[in-house]
Amino acid sequence: MRDNKNNNSKNNNFKTKKALGQCFLTDERICERIVSLADIKKEDIVVEVGPGLGAITKHLVKKAKKVYAFEIDNEAIPILKKNTSFSDNLIVYNEDILKADLSFLEDIKEDVILVSNLPYYITSPIISLFLYNVKKVKRMVLMVQKEVGDRLSAKVSTKDYNSFTIIVSYFSKVTKLLNVSRGSFTPSPNVDSVVIEIDKIDREIKPLDEDLFIKVVNSSFKERRKTILNNLQSLYTKEKAAIYLEKASIEPGRRAETLSIDEFINLSNVIKNEL
């Protein structure tokens, strides 16, 4: 095992907390590679979620104008600050990112980039938060469970293609950047990880009602083995659902995973016009 792998995990004999999904990245070369892939400029502002003991943070502060780090574990913060004590451009918040007031980001003039080794158990809520609610963040470079990375980059009619695939793909372009083995973490998780980039896009074809679009997509995947007609009955009567599908030129016997984003947009527009 390389000498550079366990430096962070041994800081003050810090014990990871399973309840917080803590798996600290301890491979120094991977940390450096992630920051390099994030392509951070000196004028950029970075938000980091779950910095832990600072394995990635100590590289981020060398590249960015300022780093806002949100760490929920108050016991990790003293070590995080110790490991980044050479910097004067780091602001640490001992807060749950999902409950934090992030409105201050909208007043920042510079570009804001989200960089994070995301805790697996809250990956989807955090991605959703920055996709829908935090408009200032236009780009994210995230370490996620490989399975999540496969879903986010899945193509139509594949086993990994689901409602979250469609919604994330509607708002952004997802690119896989780097595969990371489970051995690069302490404690070692049961799965491998992948670094992905999520770039927000301004889609030319948009639904009349984005909230309705998301509602229809989620409903259509409610039970994967059922047809889209059957799944839409959680929102509408069978008769109305059949009418909507016919007007959208979608066969009622199709399953949701065979529909493209544009087909879902068209379907939600039909429904919006019929309501």
Tab-separated table of C-alpha atoms in Angstrom:
chain	number	residue	atom	x	y	z
A	1	MET	CA	0.000	0.000	0.000
A	2	ARG	CA	1.391	3.431	-0.962
A	3	ASP	CA	2.591	5.767	1.780
A	4	ASN	CA	0.369	8.574	0.506
A	5	LYS	CA	-2.852	6.681	0.986
A	6	ASN	CA	-3.515	6.847	4.697
A	7	ASN	CA	-2.236	10.233	5.815
A	8	ASN	CA	-5.672	11.785	6.247
A	9	SER	CA	-7.327	8.826	7.946
A	10	LYS	CA	-4.719	8.875	10.726
A	11	ASN	CA	-5.222	12.524	11.620
A	12	ASN	CA	-5.639	12.631	15.402
A	13	ASN	CA	-6.888	9.024	15.250
A	14	PHE	CA	-10.149	10.344	13.868
A	15	LYS	CA	-12.845	7.690	13.758
A	16	THR	CA	-15.237	7.743	10.821
A	17	LYS	CA	-18.963	7.735	11.488
A	18	LYS	CA	-21.022	5.175	9.619
A	19	ALA	CA	-24.228	7.137	10.299
A	20	LEU	CA	-22.837	10.030	8.242
A	21	GLY	CA	-21.750	7.760	5.404
A	22	GLN	CA	-18.130	8.797	5.912
A	23	CYS	CA	-15.673	7.206	3.500
A	24	PHE	CA	-12.693	9.532	3.268
A	25	LEU	CA	-10.690	9.691	0.073
A	26	THR	CA	-7.108	8.989	1.125
A	27	ASP	CA	-5.295	8.480	-2.169
A	28	GLU	CA	-3.362	11.723	-2.647
A	29	ARG	CA	-2.964	11.250	-6.385
A	30	ILE	CA	-6.712	10.863	-6.859
A	31	CYS	CA	-7.352	14.011	-4.801
A	32	GLU	CA	-4.976	15.979	-6.999
A	33	ARG	CA	-6.515	14.491	-10.143
A	34	ILE	CA	-10.050	15.490	-9.137
A	35	VAL	CA	-9.016	19.109	-8.560
A	36	SER	CA	-7.143	19.110	-11.861
A	37	LEU	CA	-10.216	17.778	-13.696
A	38	ALA	CA	-12.354	20.473	-12.079
A	39	ASP	CA	-10.252	22.999	-14.026
A	40	ILE	CA	-10.562	25.682	-11.355
A	41	LYS	CA	-9.287	29.146	-12.195
A	42	LYS	CA	-7.901	31.713	-9.754
A	43	GLU	CA	-11.052	33.826	-10.113
A	44	ASP	CA	-13.440	30.922	-9.391
A	45	ILE	CA	-15.457	30.359	-6.228
A	46	VAL	CA	-15.814	26.769	-5.035
A	47	VAL	CA	-18.432	25.161	-2.819
A	48	GLU	CA	-17.354	21.864	-1.276
A	49	VAL	CA	-19.843	19.541	0.415
A	50	GLY	CA	-18.469	17.111	2.991
A	51	PRO	CA	-14.797	18.114	3.008
A	52	GLY	CA	-14.126	15.746	5.900
A	53	LEU	CA	-10.509	16.098	6.968
A	54	GLY	CA	-9.549	18.211	3.961
A	55	ALA	CA	-8.036	15.716	1.515
A	56	ILE	CA	-9.504	17.553	-1.483
A	57	THR	CA	-9.934	20.911	0.253
A	58	LYS	CA	-6.198	21.494	0.682
A	59	HIS	CA	-5.823	21.318	-3.099
A	60	LEU	CA	-8.914	23.414	-3.821
A	61	VAL	CA	-7.716	26.365	-1.746
A	62	LYS	CA	-4.518	26.499	-3.818
A	63	LYS	CA	-6.527	26.906	-7.032
A	64	ALA	CA	-9.656	28.915	-6.218
A	65	LYS	CA	-10.266	32.476	-5.177
A	66	LYS	CA	-12.377	31.264	-2.253
A	67	VAL	CA	-13.724	27.941	-0.985
A	68	TYR	CA	-16.937	27.568	1.029
A	69	ALA	CA	-16.868	24.169	2.746
A	70	PHE	CA	-19.943	22.646	4.399
A	71	GLU	CA	-19.142	19.913	6.924
A	72	ILE	CA	-21.841	18.431	9.156
A	73	ASP	CA	-19.418	16.609	11.499
A	74	ASN	CA	-18.172	19.100	14.104
A	75	GLU	CA	-15.437	16.666	15.195
A	76	ALA	CA	-13.888	16.737	11.721
A	77	ILE	CA	-13.709	20.524	11.513
A	78	PRO	CA	-10.665	21.119	13.779
A	79	ILE	CA	-8.667	18.623	11.703
A	80	LEU	CA	-9.974	20.128	8.463
A	81	LYS	CA	-8.822	23.585	9.585
A	82	LYS	CA	-5.461	22.211	10.739
A	83	ASN	CA	-4.846	20.554	7.381
A	84	THR	CA	-5.675	23.792	5.543
A	85	SER	CA	-4.083	26.224	8.006
A	86	PHE	CA	-1.743	27.519	5.294
A	87	SER	CA	-4.713	29.079	3.456
A	88	ASP	CA	-6.648	32.283	4.044
A	89	ASN	CA	-9.377	31.731	1.463
A	90	LEU	CA	-11.379	28.939	3.167
A	91	ILE	CA	-14.670	29.502	4.976
A	92	VAL	CA	-15.992	26.479	6.867
A	93	TYR	CA	-19.642	26.011	7.806
A	94	ASN	CA	-20.597	23.389	10.377
A	95	GLU	CA	-23.971	22.801	8.713
A	96	ASP	CA	-26.077	20.271	6.869
A	97	ILE	CA	-25.933	21.472	3.257
A	98	LEU	CA	-29.559	20.418	2.716
A	99	LYS	CA	-30.671	22.797	5.480
A	100	ALA	CA	-28.176	25.612	4.937
A	101	ASP	CA	-29.104	29.059	3.641
A	102	LEU	CA	-27.261	29.274	0.324
A	103	SER	CA	-28.872	32.492	-0.878
A	104	PHE	CA	-25.543	34.330	-0.446
A	105	LEU	CA	-24.198	32.451	-3.468
A	106	GLU	CA	-26.556	34.326	-5.779
A	107	ASP	CA	-24.811	37.609	-4.885
A	108	ILE	CA	-21.382	36.340	-5.954
A	109	LYS	CA	-20.195	37.811	-9.243
A	110	GLU	CA	-17.640	35.103	-10.032
A	111	ASP	CA	-18.394	31.628	-11.385
A	112	VAL	CA	-19.303	29.130	-8.647
A	113	ILE	CA	-18.316	25.453	-8.964
A	114	LEU	CA	-19.468	22.612	-6.739
A	115	VAL	CA	-16.759	20.048	-5.968
A	116	SER	CA	-17.502	17.153	-3.646
A	117	ASN	CA	-16.881	13.587	-2.624
A	118	LEU	CA	-20.593	13.107	-1.967
A	119	PRO	CA	-21.866	10.894	0.858
A	120	TYR	CA	-23.620	8.065	-0.965
A	121	TYR	CA	-26.806	8.212	1.089
A	122	ILE	CA	-27.617	11.822	0.144
A	123	THR	CA	-26.211	11.980	-3.390
A	124	SER	CA	-29.548	12.483	-5.167
A	125	PRO	CA	-30.883	15.191	-2.789
A	126	ILE	CA	-27.659	17.199	-3.091
A	127	ILE	CA	-27.554	16.973	-6.885
A	128	SER	CA	-31.223	17.957	-6.999
A	129	LEU	CA	-30.605	20.904	-4.658
A	130	PHE	CA	-27.919	22.383	-6.878
A	131	LEU	CA	-29.742	21.580	-10.114
A	132	TYR	CA	-33.085	23.147	-9.224
A	133	ASN	CA	-32.536	25.642	-6.428
A	134	VAL	CA	-28.993	26.996	-6.506
A	135	LYS	CA	-28.968	28.765	-9.846
A	136	LYS	CA	-25.532	30.319	-9.415
A	137	VAL	CA	-23.749	26.957	-9.559
A	138	LYS	CA	-23.417	26.125	-13.251
A	139	ARG	CA	-20.962	23.253	-12.981
A	140	MET	CA	-20.403	20.354	-10.582
A	141	VAL	CA	-17.509	17.908	-10.300
A	142	LEU	CA	-18.642	15.106	-8.035
A	143	MET	CA	-17.413	11.777	-6.734
A	144	VAL	CA	-20.390	9.426	-6.677
A	145	GLN	CA	-21.064	5.723	-6.358
A	146	LYS	CA	-20.351	4.025	-9.706
A	147	GLU	CA	-23.941	2.819	-9.886
A	148	VAL	CA	-25.163	6.425	-9.625
A	149	GLY	CA	-22.727	7.526	-12.312
A	150	ASP	CA	-24.016	4.754	-14.585
A	151	ARG	CA	-27.612	5.887	-14.039
A	152	LEU	CA	-26.890	9.564	-14.632
A	153	SER	CA	-25.152	8.855	-17.944
A	154	ALA	CA	-27.511	6.060	-19.085
A	155	LYS	CA	-29.082	5.962	-22.544
A	156	VAL	CA	-32.726	5.341	-23.450
A	157	SER	CA	-33.908	1.705	-23.204
A	158	THR	CA	-31.042	0.582	-20.964
A	159	LYS	CA	-31.397	-0.921	-17.492
A	160	ASP	CA	-29.842	2.111	-15.780
A	161	TYR	CA	-32.118	4.661	-17.474
A	162	ASN	CA	-34.645	5.971	-14.952
A	163	SER	CA	-36.545	9.062	-13.833
A	164	PHE	CA	-33.492	10.681	-12.236
A	165	THR	CA	-31.520	10.109	-15.456
A	166	ILE	CA	-34.129	12.038	-17.406
A	167	ILE	CA	-34.506	14.902	-14.946
A	168	VAL	CA	-30.751	15.426	-14.515
A	169	SER	CA	-30.234	15.157	-18.287
A	170	TYR	CA	-32.958	17.723	-18.875
A	171	PHE	CA	-31.127	20.302	-16.774
A	172	SER	CA	-27.539	19.342	-17.629
A	173	LYS	CA	-24.943	17.392	-19.565
A	174	VAL	CA	-23.309	14.583	-17.582
A	175	THR	CA	-19.771	13.384	-18.356
A	176	LYS	CA	-17.796	10.624	-16.661
A	177	LEU	CA	-14.292	11.837	-15.864
A	178	LEU	CA	-12.517	9.264	-13.715
A	179	ASN	CA	-13.067	5.808	-12.243
A	180	VAL	CA	-11.967	5.440	-8.608
A	181	SER	CA	-11.538	2.075	-6.909
A	182	ARG	CA	-12.950	1.362	-3.453
A	183	GLY	CA	-9.398	0.898	-2.185
A	184	SER	CA	-8.811	4.645	-2.472
A	185	PHE	CA	-11.019	5.284	0.570
A	186	THR	CA	-10.870	4.767	4.330
A	187	PRO	CA	-12.903	2.904	5.386
A	188	SER	CA	-13.180	1.090	2.087
A	189	PRO	CA	-16.800	1.086	0.793
A	190	ASN	CA	-18.402	-1.951	-0.801
A	191	VAL	CA	-18.519	-0.370	-4.247
A	192	ASP	CA	-16.289	1.538	-6.638
A	193	SER	CA	-16.822	5.212	-7.405
A	194	VAL	CA	-16.660	7.536	-10.377
A	195	VAL	CA	-15.990	11.244	-10.776
A	196	ILE	CA	-18.581	12.942	-12.958
A	197	GLU	CA	-19.020	16.451	-14.296
A	198	ILE	CA	-22.495	17.974	-14.447
A	199	ASP	CA	-22.721	21.040	-16.675
A	200	LYS	CA	-26.008	22.903	-16.587
A	201	ILE	CA	-27.480	23.611	-20.019
A	202	ASP	CA	-30.115	25.946	-21.388
A	203	ARG	CA	-32.276	23.496	-23.293
A	204	GLU	CA	-33.900	24.781	-26.479
A	205	ILE	CA	-36.991	22.576	-26.147
A	206	LYS	CA	-38.607	23.165	-22.767
A	207	PRO	CA	-41.856	22.006	-21.164
A	208	LEU	CA	-44.629	24.523	-20.586
A	209	ASP	CA	-44.499	23.609	-16.902
A	210	GLU	CA	-41.248	22.180	-15.495
A	211	ASP	CA	-42.867	21.047	-12.253
A	212	LEU	CA	-45.495	19.109	-14.216
A	213	PHE	CA	-42.797	17.626	-16.441
A	214	ILE	CA	-40.901	16.329	-13.387
A	215	LYS	CA	-44.139	15.022	-11.857
A	216	VAL	CA	-45.036	13.121	-15.044
A	217	VAL	CA	-41.533	11.641	-15.373
A	218	ASN	CA	-41.478	10.425	-11.769
A	219	SER	CA	-44.969	8.977	-12.040
A	220	SER	CA	-44.128	7.174	-15.286
A	221	PHE	CA	-41.354	5.229	-13.532
A	222	LYS	CA	-43.374	4.471	-10.410
A	223	GLU	CA	-43.348	0.742	-11.156
A	224	ARG	CA	-40.706	-0.024	-13.747
A	225	ARG	CA	-42.326	-3.186	-15.115
A	226	LYS	CA	-45.655	-1.509	-15.739
A	227	THR	CA	-46.612	0.291	-18.933
A	228	ILE	CA	-46.657	4.046	-19.003
A	229	LEU	CA	-50.457	3.934	-19.225
A	230	ASN	CA	-50.702	1.986	-15.981
A	231	ASN	CA	-48.169	4.171	-14.193
A	232	LEU	CA	-49.864	7.417	-15.204
A	233	GLN	CA	-52.991	6.213	-13.425
A	234	SER	CA	-51.360	7.318	-10.193
A	235	LEU	CA	-52.022	10.855	-11.441
A	236	TYR	CA	-54.986	10.577	-13.803
A	237	THR	CA	-57.834	8.223	-14.652
A	238	LYS	CA	-57.094	5.486	-17.157
A	239	GLU	CA	-59.324	7.190	-19.711
A	240	LYS	CA	-57.586	10.553	-19.384
A	241	ALA	CA	-54.128	8.982	-19.392
A	242	ALA	CA	-54.978	7.124	-22.608
A	243	ILE	CA	-56.140	10.365	-24.239
A	244	TYR	CA	-52.975	12.197	-23.219
A	245	LEU	CA	-50.774	9.426	-24.602
A	246	GLU	CA	-52.686	9.296	-27.877
A	247	LYS	CA	-52.391	13.059	-28.385
A	248	ALA	CA	-48.673	12.818	-27.624
A	249	SER	CA	-48.325	9.970	-30.180
A	250	ILE	CA	-47.050	7.559	-27.521
A	251	GLU	CA	-48.174	3.925	-27.560
A	252	PRO	CA	-49.863	3.171	-24.202
A	253	GLY	CA	-48.145	-0.221	-24.012
A	254	ARG	CA	-44.658	1.273	-23.934
A	255	ARG	CA	-42.628	1.384	-20.743
A	256	ALA	CA	-41.163	4.610	-19.411
A	257	GLU	CA	-37.541	3.604	-20.035
A	258	THR	CA	-38.207	3.611	-23.812
A	259	LEU	CA	-39.220	7.274	-23.882
A	260	SER	CA	-36.762	10.054	-24.659
A	261	ILE	CA	-36.593	13.393	-22.853
A	262	ASP	CA	-38.293	15.121	-25.791
A	263	GLU	CA	-41.159	12.612	-25.672
A	264	PHE	CA	-41.672	13.317	-21.966
A	265	ILE	CA	-41.593	17.060	-22.645
A	266	ASN	CA	-44.202	16.640	-25.363
A	267	LEU	CA	-46.369	14.470	-23.102
A	268	SER	CA	-46.245	16.971	-20.248
A	269	ASN	CA	-47.145	19.777	-22.677
A	270	VAL	CA	-50.159	17.804	-23.924
A	271	ILE	CA	-51.302	17.247	-20.351
A	272	LYS	CA	-50.755	20.921	-19.493
A	273	ASN	CA	-52.900	22.017	-22.423
A	274	GLU	CA	-55.650	19.560	-21.492
A	275	LEU	CA	-55.880	20.502	-17.812
